[in-house]
């Protein structure tokens, strides 16, 4: 991470990353498929955390409430890693390939949330839409959080975006 | 397009595409940056059509209503090209690189819709969120439209997804 921030993603070799981490290149590749994967290693963990929270939401929760539980779980985890998240985001934004991989992960996230909702017997079309909307809320709040000069936390920004979502469709 | 569907995207060369279209390779590259771009040549046109519709929405329209005008404009255009859109989607889904480029175009679309809303003096955070949500609605309706065995039109599916969005946040 530090190396990407210092020298740029393209200029950093796997050998350098492995050295900084005290690993051999061979060990590095045992953990990560390629050097891009270092930045996305947490994505699966985050996705599981979110889908688990959707599954664990009370039976009476609406689809949006269940999705919101997933968003809050993610926001609480990421809030503890704000500096890391900001640094990571700057590296990703500077590299087209990394931006594409990030979009891929977000697309997989909305599909996973949709699946978790389907398991709650939410209808197919509603589950798909709610999964997409949850990621729309996530992206919007995330952008504010990593760029924000004020000190709102990620969970606060998620709540605000969800309130805004409701307000938008009630005008 | 036909060639991609027949032989697969990876197995089709620019020479073959140019020949089928009655162009030299040189002329081909005057129109398209690479062979991927053939599939995305209409994306910019669609984006402009949508942002123009957002801009042209009545002054009294809410952000979501203005975004909905953009979605309807796109849906009407695409409805006339359903076979093309289905064939194109099958090619894109079969190729990871093309899926990434598609996600990129959708991300650029949500940013463009957000910008068009900002020009209507919608606040920054609301514009970002509405742009993201509009694309969430678009993606959901699009998936139904290209796979749907029933005969609903794309404009109808967009209206349904928008109604569903409202219903979701009123539960």
mmCIF file of C-alpha atoms in Angstrom:
data_model
loop_
_atom_site.group_PDB
_atom_site.id
_atom_site.type_symbol
_atom_site.label_atom_id
_atom_site.label_comp_id
_atom_site.label_asym_id
_atom_site.label_seq_id
_atom_site.Cartn_x
_atom_site.Cartn_y
_atom_site.Cartn_z
ATOM 1 C CA UNK A 1 0.000 0.000 0.000
ATOM 2 C CA UNK A 2 2.702 2.465 1.020
ATOM 3 C CA UNK A 3 4.702 1.512 -2.057
ATOM 4 C CA UNK A 4 1.723 2.121 -4.364
ATOM 5 C CA UNK A 5 1.173 5.500 -2.758
ATOM 6 C CA UNK A 6 4.887 6.425 -3.015
ATOM 7 C CA UNK A 7 5.779 5.198 -6.486
ATOM 8 C CA UNK A 8 2.440 4.681 -8.218
ATOM 9 C CA UNK A 9 0.793 1.335 -8.829
ATOM 10 C CA UNK A 10 2.349 0.709 -12.245
ATOM 11 C CA UNK A 11 5.883 1.390 -11.032
ATOM 12 C CA UNK A 12 5.713 -0.979 -8.096
ATOM 13 C CA UNK A 13 6.882 -4.557 -8.667
ATOM 14 C CA UNK A 14 5.776 -7.680 -6.853
ATOM 15 C CA UNK A 15 9.421 -8.103 -5.766
ATOM 16 C CA UNK A 16 9.292 -4.720 -3.996
ATOM 17 C CA UNK A 17 5.979 -5.472 -2.315
ATOM 18 C CA UNK A 18 7.175 -8.868 -1.149
ATOM 19 C CA UNK A 19 10.406 -7.371 0.193
ATOM 20 C CA UNK A 20 8.571 -4.654 2.124
ATOM 21 C CA UNK A 21 6.268 -7.273 3.617
ATOM 22 C CA UNK A 22 9.182 -9.591 4.436
ATOM 23 C CA UNK A 23 7.935 -12.276 2.022
ATOM 24 C CA UNK A 24 9.507 -14.052 -0.905
ATOM 25 C CA UNK A 25 7.817 -13.542 -4.283
ATOM 26 C CA UNK A 26 6.762 -17.163 -4.128
ATOM 27 C CA UNK A 27 5.040 -16.676 -0.782
ATOM 28 C CA UNK A 28 3.428 -13.500 -2.104
ATOM 29 C CA UNK A 29 1.789 -15.429 -4.928
ATOM 30 C CA UNK A 30 0.553 -18.018 -2.471
ATOM 31 C CA UNK A 31 -1.569 -15.255 -0.882
ATOM 32 C CA UNK A 32 -2.421 -13.076 -3.863
ATOM 33 C CA UNK A 33 -3.206 -13.972 -7.476
ATOM 34 C CA UNK A 34 -1.486 -10.804 -8.695
ATOM 35 C CA UNK A 35 -0.393 -7.425 -7.389
ATOM 36 C CA UNK A 36 -3.820 -5.906 -8.018
ATOM 37 C CA UNK A 37 -5.353 -8.420 -5.663
ATOM 38 C CA UNK A 38 -3.477 -6.888 -2.698
ATOM 39 C CA UNK A 39 -5.856 -3.941 -2.885
ATOM 40 C CA UNK A 40 -8.967 -6.098 -3.139
ATOM 41 C CA UNK A 41 -8.155 -8.788 -0.618
ATOM 42 C CA UNK A 42 -10.684 -7.316 1.833
ATOM 43 C CA UNK A 43 -13.517 -7.089 -0.701
ATOM 44 C CA UNK A 44 -14.713 -10.646 -0.222
ATOM 45 C CA UNK A 45 -14.623 -10.290 3.558
ATOM 46 C CA UNK A 46 -16.673 -7.104 3.292
ATOM 47 C CA UNK A 47 -19.184 -8.762 0.977
ATOM 48 C CA UNK A 48 -19.628 -11.686 3.380
ATOM 49 C CA UNK A 49 -20.055 -9.340 6.323
ATOM 50 C CA UNK A 50 -22.759 -7.458 4.442
ATOM 51 C CA UNK A 51 -24.681 -10.484 3.204
ATOM 52 C CA UNK A 52 -24.515 -12.017 6.713
ATOM 53 C CA UNK A 53 -26.054 -8.842 8.130
ATOM 54 C CA UNK A 54 -28.812 -8.957 5.498
ATOM 55 C CA UNK A 55 -29.525 -12.572 6.432
ATOM 56 C CA UNK A 56 -29.502 -11.768 10.161
ATOM 57 C CA UNK A 57 -31.919 -8.809 9.862
ATOM 58 C CA UNK A 58 -35.243 -9.324 11.701
ATOM 59 C CA UNK A 59 -37.870 -11.244 9.760
ATOM 60 C CA UNK A 60 -40.111 -8.158 9.841
ATOM 61 C CA UNK A 61 -37.492 -5.949 8.172
ATOM 62 C CA UNK A 62 -38.406 -4.623 4.721
ATOM 63 C CA UNK A 63 -35.967 -5.354 1.861
ATOM 64 C CA UNK A 64 -34.480 -1.852 2.176
ATOM 65 C CA UNK A 65 -34.146 -2.226 5.958
ATOM 66 C CA UNK A 66 -32.376 -5.561 5.534
ATOM 67 C CA UNK A 67 -30.041 -4.044 2.913
ATOM 68 C CA UNK A 68 -29.452 -1.083 5.234
ATOM 69 C CA UNK A 69 -28.297 -3.501 7.943
ATOM 70 C CA UNK A 70 -25.697 -4.769 5.474
ATOM 71 C CA UNK A 71 -24.590 -1.232 4.664
ATOM 72 C CA UNK A 72 -24.261 -0.327 8.334
ATOM 73 C CA UNK A 73 -22.149 -3.412 9.037
ATOM 74 C CA UNK A 74 -19.774 -2.429 6.234
ATOM 75 C CA UNK A 75 -19.675 1.201 7.344
ATOM 76 C CA UNK A 76 -18.748 0.290 10.901
ATOM 77 C CA UNK A 77 -15.914 -1.931 9.745
ATOM 78 C CA UNK A 78 -14.558 0.607 7.259
ATOM 79 C CA UNK A 79 -14.835 3.474 9.746
ATOM 80 C CA UNK A 80 -12.072 1.803 11.766
ATOM 81 C CA UNK A 81 -9.886 1.816 8.653
ATOM 82 C CA UNK A 82 -10.446 5.304 7.324
ATOM 83 C CA UNK A 83 -6.806 6.168 6.580
ATOM 84 C CA UNK A 84 -6.296 2.871 4.819
ATOM 85 C CA UNK A 85 -9.500 3.338 2.818
ATOM 86 C CA UNK A 86 -8.546 6.851 1.737
ATOM 87 C CA UNK A 87 -5.054 5.859 0.683
ATOM 88 C CA UNK A 88 -6.406 2.841 -1.174
ATOM 89 C CA UNK A 89 -9.018 4.950 -2.959
ATOM 90 C CA UNK A 90 -6.423 7.456 -4.175
ATOM 91 C CA UNK A 91 -4.359 4.601 -5.657
ATOM 92 C CA UNK A 92 -7.405 3.088 -7.358
ATOM 93 C CA UNK A 93 -8.624 6.372 -8.827
ATOM 94 C CA UNK A 94 -5.193 6.971 -10.381
ATOM 95 C CA UNK A 95 -5.253 3.711 -12.368
ATOM 96 C CA UNK A 96 -7.824 2.742 -15.020
ATOM 97 C CA UNK A 97 -7.315 -0.994 -14.557
ATOM 98 C CA UNK A 98 -7.853 -0.710 -10.801
ATOM 99 C CA UNK A 99 -10.969 1.425 -11.288
ATOM 100 C CA UNK A 100 -12.350 -1.337 -13.495
ATOM 101 C CA UNK A 101 -11.614 -4.001 -10.914
ATOM 102 C CA UNK A 102 -13.273 -1.841 -8.255
ATOM 103 C CA UNK A 103 -16.406 -1.512 -10.405
ATOM 104 C CA UNK A 104 -16.351 -5.272 -10.847
ATOM 105 C CA UNK A 105 -16.283 -5.846 -7.106
ATOM 106 C CA UNK A 106 -19.162 -3.430 -6.611
ATOM 107 C CA UNK A 107 -21.163 -5.190 -9.291
ATOM 108 C CA UNK A 108 -20.511 -8.526 -7.603
ATOM 109 C CA UNK A 109 -21.538 -6.941 -4.292
ATOM 110 C CA UNK A 110 -24.923 -5.814 -5.626
ATOM 111 C CA UNK A 111 -25.525 -9.318 -7.022
ATOM 112 C CA UNK A 112 -24.579 -10.881 -3.655
ATOM 113 C CA UNK A 113 -26.915 -8.538 -1.763
ATOM 114 C CA UNK A 114 -29.666 -9.390 -4.242
ATOM 115 C CA UNK A 115 -29.079 -13.107 -3.603
ATOM 116 C CA UNK A 116 -29.153 -12.610 0.172
ATOM 117 C CA UNK A 117 -32.479 -10.791 -0.208
ATOM 118 C CA UNK A 118 -33.870 -13.567 -2.402
ATOM 119 C CA UNK A 119 -33.113 -15.996 0.429
ATOM 120 C CA UNK A 120 -35.364 -13.806 2.583
ATOM 121 C CA UNK A 121 -38.110 -14.573 0.053
ATOM 122 C CA UNK A 122 -37.988 -11.127 -1.458
ATOM 123 C CA UNK A 123 -39.279 -11.319 -5.044
ATOM 124 C CA UNK A 124 -36.702 -11.573 -7.794
ATOM 125 C CA UNK A 125 -37.123 -8.117 -9.344
ATOM 126 C CA UNK A 126 -37.309 -6.376 -5.958
ATOM 127 C CA UNK A 127 -34.188 -8.188 -4.755
ATOM 128 C CA UNK A 128 -32.234 -7.157 -7.851
ATOM 129 C CA UNK A 129 -33.340 -3.541 -7.586
ATOM 130 C CA UNK A 130 -32.671 -3.348 -3.847
ATOM 131 C CA UNK A 131 -29.177 -4.835 -4.327
ATOM 132 C CA UNK A 132 -28.412 -2.216 -6.970
ATOM 133 C CA UNK A 133 -29.818 0.600 -4.876
ATOM 134 C CA UNK A 134 -27.869 -0.482 -1.810
ATOM 135 C CA UNK A 135 -24.656 -0.226 -3.817
ATOM 136 C CA UNK A 136 -25.761 3.178 -5.163
ATOM 137 C CA UNK A 137 -26.170 4.381 -1.559
ATOM 138 C CA UNK A 138 -22.857 2.790 -0.586
ATOM 139 C CA UNK A 139 -20.954 4.474 -3.455
ATOM 140 C CA UNK A 140 -22.492 7.873 -2.739
ATOM 141 C CA UNK A 141 -21.742 7.767 0.987
ATOM 142 C CA UNK A 142 -18.285 6.323 0.333
ATOM 143 C CA UNK A 143 -17.363 9.183 -1.994
ATOM 144 C CA UNK A 144 -18.337 11.721 0.648
ATOM 145 C CA UNK A 145 -16.522 9.806 3.356
ATOM 146 C CA UNK A 146 -13.157 9.504 1.587
ATOM 147 C CA UNK A 147 -13.187 13.080 0.310
ATOM 148 C CA UNK A 148 -15.086 14.750 3.070
ATOM 149 C CA UNK A 149 -13.254 17.514 4.843
ATOM 150 C CA UNK A 150 -15.826 17.487 7.655
ATOM 151 C CA UNK A 151 -15.715 14.777 10.243
ATOM 152 C CA UNK A 152 -18.895 12.757 9.687
ATOM 153 C CA UNK A 153 -18.403 9.042 10.142
ATOM 154 C CA UNK A 154 -19.200 6.490 7.464
ATOM 155 C CA UNK A 155 -22.171 5.062 9.421
ATOM 156 C CA UNK A 156 -23.566 8.614 9.714
ATOM 157 C CA UNK A 157 -23.117 9.206 5.989
ATOM 158 C CA UNK A 158 -24.842 5.917 5.168
ATOM 159 C CA UNK A 159 -27.816 6.928 7.330
ATOM 160 C CA UNK A 160 -27.943 10.324 5.614
ATOM 161 C CA UNK A 161 -27.868 8.764 2.146
ATOM 162 C CA UNK A 162 -30.646 6.359 3.112
ATOM 163 C CA UNK A 163 -32.766 9.237 4.430
ATOM 164 C CA UNK A 164 -32.056 11.133 1.243
ATOM 165 C CA UNK A 165 -33.139 8.116 -0.782
ATOM 166 C CA UNK A 166 -36.492 8.112 0.996
ATOM 167 C CA UNK A 167 -36.874 11.877 0.642
ATOM 168 C CA UNK A 168 -36.067 11.700 -3.081
ATOM 169 C CA UNK A 169 -38.897 9.328 -3.833
ATOM 170 C CA UNK A 170 -41.433 11.230 -1.695
ATOM 171 C CA UNK A 171 -41.104 14.650 -3.277
ATOM 172 C CA UNK B 1 -21.794 -7.928 -34.261
ATOM 173 C CA UNK B 2 -22.771 -11.004 -36.261
ATOM 174 C CA UNK B 3 -19.151 -12.110 -36.294
ATOM 175 C CA UNK B 4 -18.834 -11.759 -32.511
ATOM 176 C CA UNK B 5 -22.000 -13.807 -32.085
ATOM 177 C CA UNK B 6 -20.819 -16.476 -34.541
ATOM 178 C CA UNK B 7 -17.188 -16.934 -33.562
ATOM 179 C CA UNK B 8 -16.903 -15.326 -30.138
ATOM 180 C CA UNK B 9 -15.397 -11.921 -29.421
ATOM 181 C CA UNK B 10 -11.836 -13.143 -28.823
ATOM 182 C CA UNK B 11 -11.706 -15.132 -32.049
ATOM 183 C CA UNK B 12 -12.846 -12.293 -34.284
ATOM 184 C CA UNK B 13 -10.150 -10.116 -35.839
ATOM 185 C CA UNK B 14 -10.382 -6.506 -36.891
ATOM 186 C CA UNK B 15 -9.582 -7.674 -40.446
ATOM 187 C CA UNK B 16 -12.697 -9.868 -40.429
ATOM 188 C CA UNK B 17 -14.909 -7.117 -39.047
ATOM 189 C CA UNK B 18 -13.607 -4.613 -41.578
ATOM 190 C CA UNK B 19 -14.149 -7.063 -44.418
ATOM 191 C CA UNK B 20 -17.728 -7.828 -43.367
ATOM 192 C CA UNK B 21 -18.435 -4.101 -43.161
ATOM 193 C CA UNK B 22 -16.758 -3.426 -46.497
ATOM 194 C CA UNK B 23 -14.030 -1.294 -44.911
ATOM 195 C CA UNK B 24 -10.250 -1.466 -44.951
ATOM 196 C CA UNK B 25 -8.579 -1.985 -41.561
ATOM 197 C CA UNK B 26 -7.288 1.547 -41.838
ATOM 198 C CA UNK B 27 -10.769 2.956 -42.274
ATOM 199 C CA UNK B 28 -11.997 0.786 -39.407
ATOM 200 C CA UNK B 29 -9.501 2.389 -37.031
ATOM 201 C CA UNK B 30 -10.561 5.821 -38.186
ATOM 202 C CA UNK B 31 -14.012 5.070 -36.743
ATOM 203 C CA UNK B 32 -13.164 2.846 -33.771
ATOM 204 C CA UNK B 33 -10.224 2.959 -31.351
ATOM 205 C CA UNK B 34 -10.222 -0.846 -31.103
ATOM 206 C CA UNK B 35 -12.499 -3.794 -31.748
ATOM 207 C CA UNK B 36 -14.119 -3.473 -28.317
ATOM 208 C CA UNK B 37 -15.260 0.011 -29.211
ATOM 209 C CA UNK B 38 -17.561 -1.360 -31.933
ATOM 210 C CA UNK B 39 -19.867 -2.611 -29.178
ATOM 211 C CA UNK B 40 -19.784 0.645 -27.238
ATOM 212 C CA UNK B 41 -20.015 3.137 -30.083
ATOM 213 C CA UNK B 42 -23.614 3.923 -29.145
ATOM 214 C CA UNK B 43 -22.903 4.467 -25.440
ATOM 215 C CA UNK B 44 -21.904 8.093 -25.810
ATOM 216 C CA UNK B 45 -24.936 8.826 -27.964
ATOM 217 C CA UNK B 46 -27.179 7.218 -25.347
ATOM 218 C CA UNK B 47 -25.529 9.191 -22.543
ATOM 219 C CA UNK B 48 -26.039 12.474 -24.424
ATOM 220 C CA UNK B 49 -29.661 11.617 -25.150
ATOM 221 C CA UNK B 50 -30.245 10.947 -21.448
ATOM 222 C CA UNK B 51 -28.496 14.039 -20.127
ATOM 223 C CA UNK B 52 -30.318 16.186 -22.718
ATOM 224 C CA UNK B 53 -33.637 14.794 -21.467
ATOM 225 C CA UNK B 54 -32.647 15.567 -17.859
ATOM 226 C CA UNK B 55 -31.768 19.116 -18.870
ATOM 227 C CA UNK B 56 -35.018 19.526 -20.827
ATOM 228 C CA UNK B 57 -37.257 18.294 -17.972
ATOM 229 C CA UNK B 58 -39.708 20.925 -16.650
ATOM 230 C CA UNK B 59 -38.246 23.280 -14.052
ATOM 231 C CA UNK B 60 -40.763 21.962 -11.511
ATOM 232 C CA UNK B 61 -39.599 18.347 -11.934
ATOM 233 C CA UNK B 62 -37.994 16.757 -8.860
ATOM 234 C CA UNK B 63 -34.481 15.284 -9.267
ATOM 235 C CA UNK B 64 -35.940 11.778 -9.601
ATOM 236 C CA UNK B 65 -38.518 12.964 -12.156
ATOM 237 C CA UNK B 66 -35.789 14.647 -14.205
ATOM 238 C CA UNK B 67 -33.655 11.489 -14.049
ATOM 239 C CA UNK B 68 -36.721 9.440 -15.009
ATOM 240 C CA UNK B 69 -37.110 11.573 -18.138
ATOM 241 C CA UNK B 70 -33.550 10.569 -19.059
ATOM 242 C CA UNK B 71 -34.316 6.898 -18.441
ATOM 243 C CA UNK B 72 -37.459 7.031 -20.562
ATOM 244 C CA UNK B 73 -35.598 8.663 -23.452
ATOM 245 C CA UNK B 74 -33.030 5.845 -23.372
ATOM 246 C CA UNK B 75 -35.695 3.172 -23.056
ATOM 247 C CA UNK B 76 -37.597 4.440 -26.095
ATOM 248 C CA UNK B 77 -34.461 4.454 -28.219
ATOM 249 C CA UNK B 78 -33.345 0.999 -27.084
ATOM 250 C CA UNK B 79 -36.822 -0.490 -27.520
ATOM 251 C CA UNK B 80 -36.417 0.040 -31.266
ATOM 252 C CA UNK B 81 -33.188 -1.974 -31.134
ATOM 253 C CA UNK B 82 -34.188 -4.885 -28.953
ATOM 254 C CA UNK B 83 -32.646 -7.658 -31.080
ATOM 255 C CA UNK B 84 -29.403 -5.744 -31.374
ATOM 256 C CA UNK B 85 -29.352 -5.051 -27.631
ATOM 257 C CA UNK B 86 -29.954 -8.705 -26.751
ATOM 258 C CA UNK B 87 -27.285 -9.964 -29.101
ATOM 259 C CA UNK B 88 -24.841 -7.358 -27.836
ATOM 260 C CA UNK B 89 -25.570 -8.231 -24.202
ATOM 261 C CA UNK B 90 -24.916 -11.944 -24.794
ATOM 262 C CA UNK B 91 -21.523 -11.100 -26.327
ATOM 263 C CA UNK B 92 -20.627 -8.794 -23.431
ATOM 264 C CA UNK B 93 -21.655 -11.261 -20.728
ATOM 265 C CA UNK B 94 -19.424 -13.923 -22.294
ATOM 266 C CA UNK B 95 -16.266 -11.819 -22.014
ATOM 267 C CA UNK B 96 -14.736 -10.455 -18.781
ATOM 268 C CA UNK B 97 -12.997 -7.544 -20.484
ATOM 269 C CA UNK B 98 -16.226 -6.461 -22.158
ATOM 270 C CA UNK B 99 -18.163 -6.732 -18.892
ATOM 271 C CA UNK B 100 -15.611 -4.403 -17.318
ATOM 272 C CA UNK B 101 -15.927 -1.907 -20.131
ATOM 273 C CA UNK B 102 -19.730 -2.049 -19.796
ATOM 274 C CA UNK B 103 -19.465 -1.323 -16.056
ATOM 275 C CA UNK B 104 -17.176 1.575 -16.892
ATOM 276 C CA UNK B 105 -19.705 3.063 -19.278
ATOM 277 C CA UNK B 106 -22.458 2.721 -16.680
ATOM 278 C CA UNK B 107 -20.267 4.430 -14.093
ATOM 279 C CA UNK B 108 -19.602 7.257 -16.509
ATOM 280 C CA UNK B 109 -23.349 7.429 -17.187
ATOM 281 C CA UNK B 110 -24.225 7.883 -13.511
ATOM 282 C CA UNK B 111 -21.598 10.635 -13.235
ATOM 283 C CA UNK B 112 -22.993 12.373 -16.348
ATOM 284 C CA UNK B 113 -26.559 12.196 -15.002
ATOM 285 C CA UNK B 114 -25.297 13.612 -11.693
ATOM 286 C CA UNK B 115 -23.653 16.507 -13.558
ATOM 287 C CA UNK B 116 -26.822 17.200 -15.551
ATOM 288 C CA UNK B 117 -28.772 17.332 -12.276
ATOM 289 C CA UNK B 118 -26.208 19.680 -10.708
ATOM 290 C CA UNK B 119 -26.833 22.042 -13.627
ATOM 291 C CA UNK B 120 -30.477 22.048 -12.543
ATOM 292 C CA UNK B 121 -29.210 23.349 -9.202
ATOM 293 C CA UNK B 122 -29.769 20.061 -7.439
ATOM 294 C CA UNK B 123 -27.431 19.882 -4.439
ATOM 295 C CA UNK B 124 -24.185 17.992 -4.873
ATOM 296 C CA UNK B 125 -24.938 14.958 -2.686
ATOM 297 C CA UNK B 126 -28.497 14.597 -4.014
ATOM 298 C CA UNK B 127 -27.275 14.814 -7.604
ATOM 299 C CA UNK B 128 -24.664 12.094 -7.012
ATOM 300 C CA UNK B 129 -27.160 9.812 -5.297
ATOM 301 C CA UNK B 130 -29.859 10.362 -7.931
ATOM 302 C CA UNK B 131 -27.370 9.647 -10.740
ATOM 303 C CA UNK B 132 -26.382 6.372 -9.052
ATOM 304 C CA UNK B 133 -29.986 5.407 -8.394
ATOM 305 C CA UNK B 134 -31.029 6.155 -11.963
ATOM 306 C CA UNK B 135 -28.369 3.723 -13.195
ATOM 307 C CA UNK B 136 -29.506 1.154 -10.602
ATOM 308 C CA UNK B 137 -33.038 1.403 -12.039
ATOM 309 C CA UNK B 138 -31.687 1.262 -15.584
ATOM 310 C CA UNK B 139 -29.615 -1.868 -14.909
ATOM 311 C CA UNK B 140 -32.499 -3.648 -13.187
ATOM 312 C CA UNK B 141 -35.003 -2.891 -15.948
ATOM 313 C CA UNK B 142 -32.419 -3.680 -18.631
ATOM 314 C CA UNK B 143 -31.737 -7.138 -17.187
ATOM 315 C CA UNK B 144 -35.440 -7.944 -17.241
ATOM 316 C CA UNK B 145 -35.821 -6.558 -20.731
ATOM 317 C CA UNK B 146 -33.004 -8.537 -22.382
ATOM 318 C CA UNK B 147 -33.876 -11.787 -20.623
ATOM 319 C CA UNK B 148 -37.579 -11.399 -20.286
ATOM 320 C CA UNK B 149 -39.649 -14.043 -21.966
ATOM 321 C CA UNK B 150 -42.796 -11.914 -21.616
ATOM 322 C CA UNK B 151 -43.340 -9.021 -23.939
ATOM 323 C CA UNK B 152 -43.116 -5.940 -21.746
ATOM 324 C CA UNK B 153 -41.360 -3.044 -23.452
ATOM 325 C CA UNK B 154 -38.303 -1.342 -21.992
ATOM 326 C CA UNK B 155 -40.216 1.901 -21.265
ATOM 327 C CA UNK B 156 -42.816 -0.172 -19.352
ATOM 328 C CA UNK B 157 -40.092 -1.948 -17.381
ATOM 329 C CA UNK B 158 -38.450 1.372 -16.509
ATOM 330 C CA UNK B 159 -41.785 2.691 -15.214
ATOM 331 C CA UNK B 160 -42.266 -0.466 -13.157
ATOM 332 C CA UNK B 161 -38.781 -0.231 -11.651
ATOM 333 C CA UNK B 162 -39.363 3.417 -10.758
ATOM 334 C CA UNK B 163 -42.676 2.549 -9.086
ATOM 335 C CA UNK B 164 -40.943 -0.255 -7.255
ATOM 336 C CA UNK B 165 -38.248 2.163 -6.086
ATOM 337 C CA UNK B 166 -40.918 4.398 -4.570
ATOM 338 C CA UNK B 167 -42.722 1.450 -3.009
ATOM 339 C CA UNK B 168 -39.489 0.114 -1.513
ATOM 340 C CA UNK B 169 -38.795 3.272 0.424
ATOM 341 C CA UNK B 170 -42.393 3.645 1.648
ATOM 342 C CA UNK B 171 -42.796 0.265 3.245
#
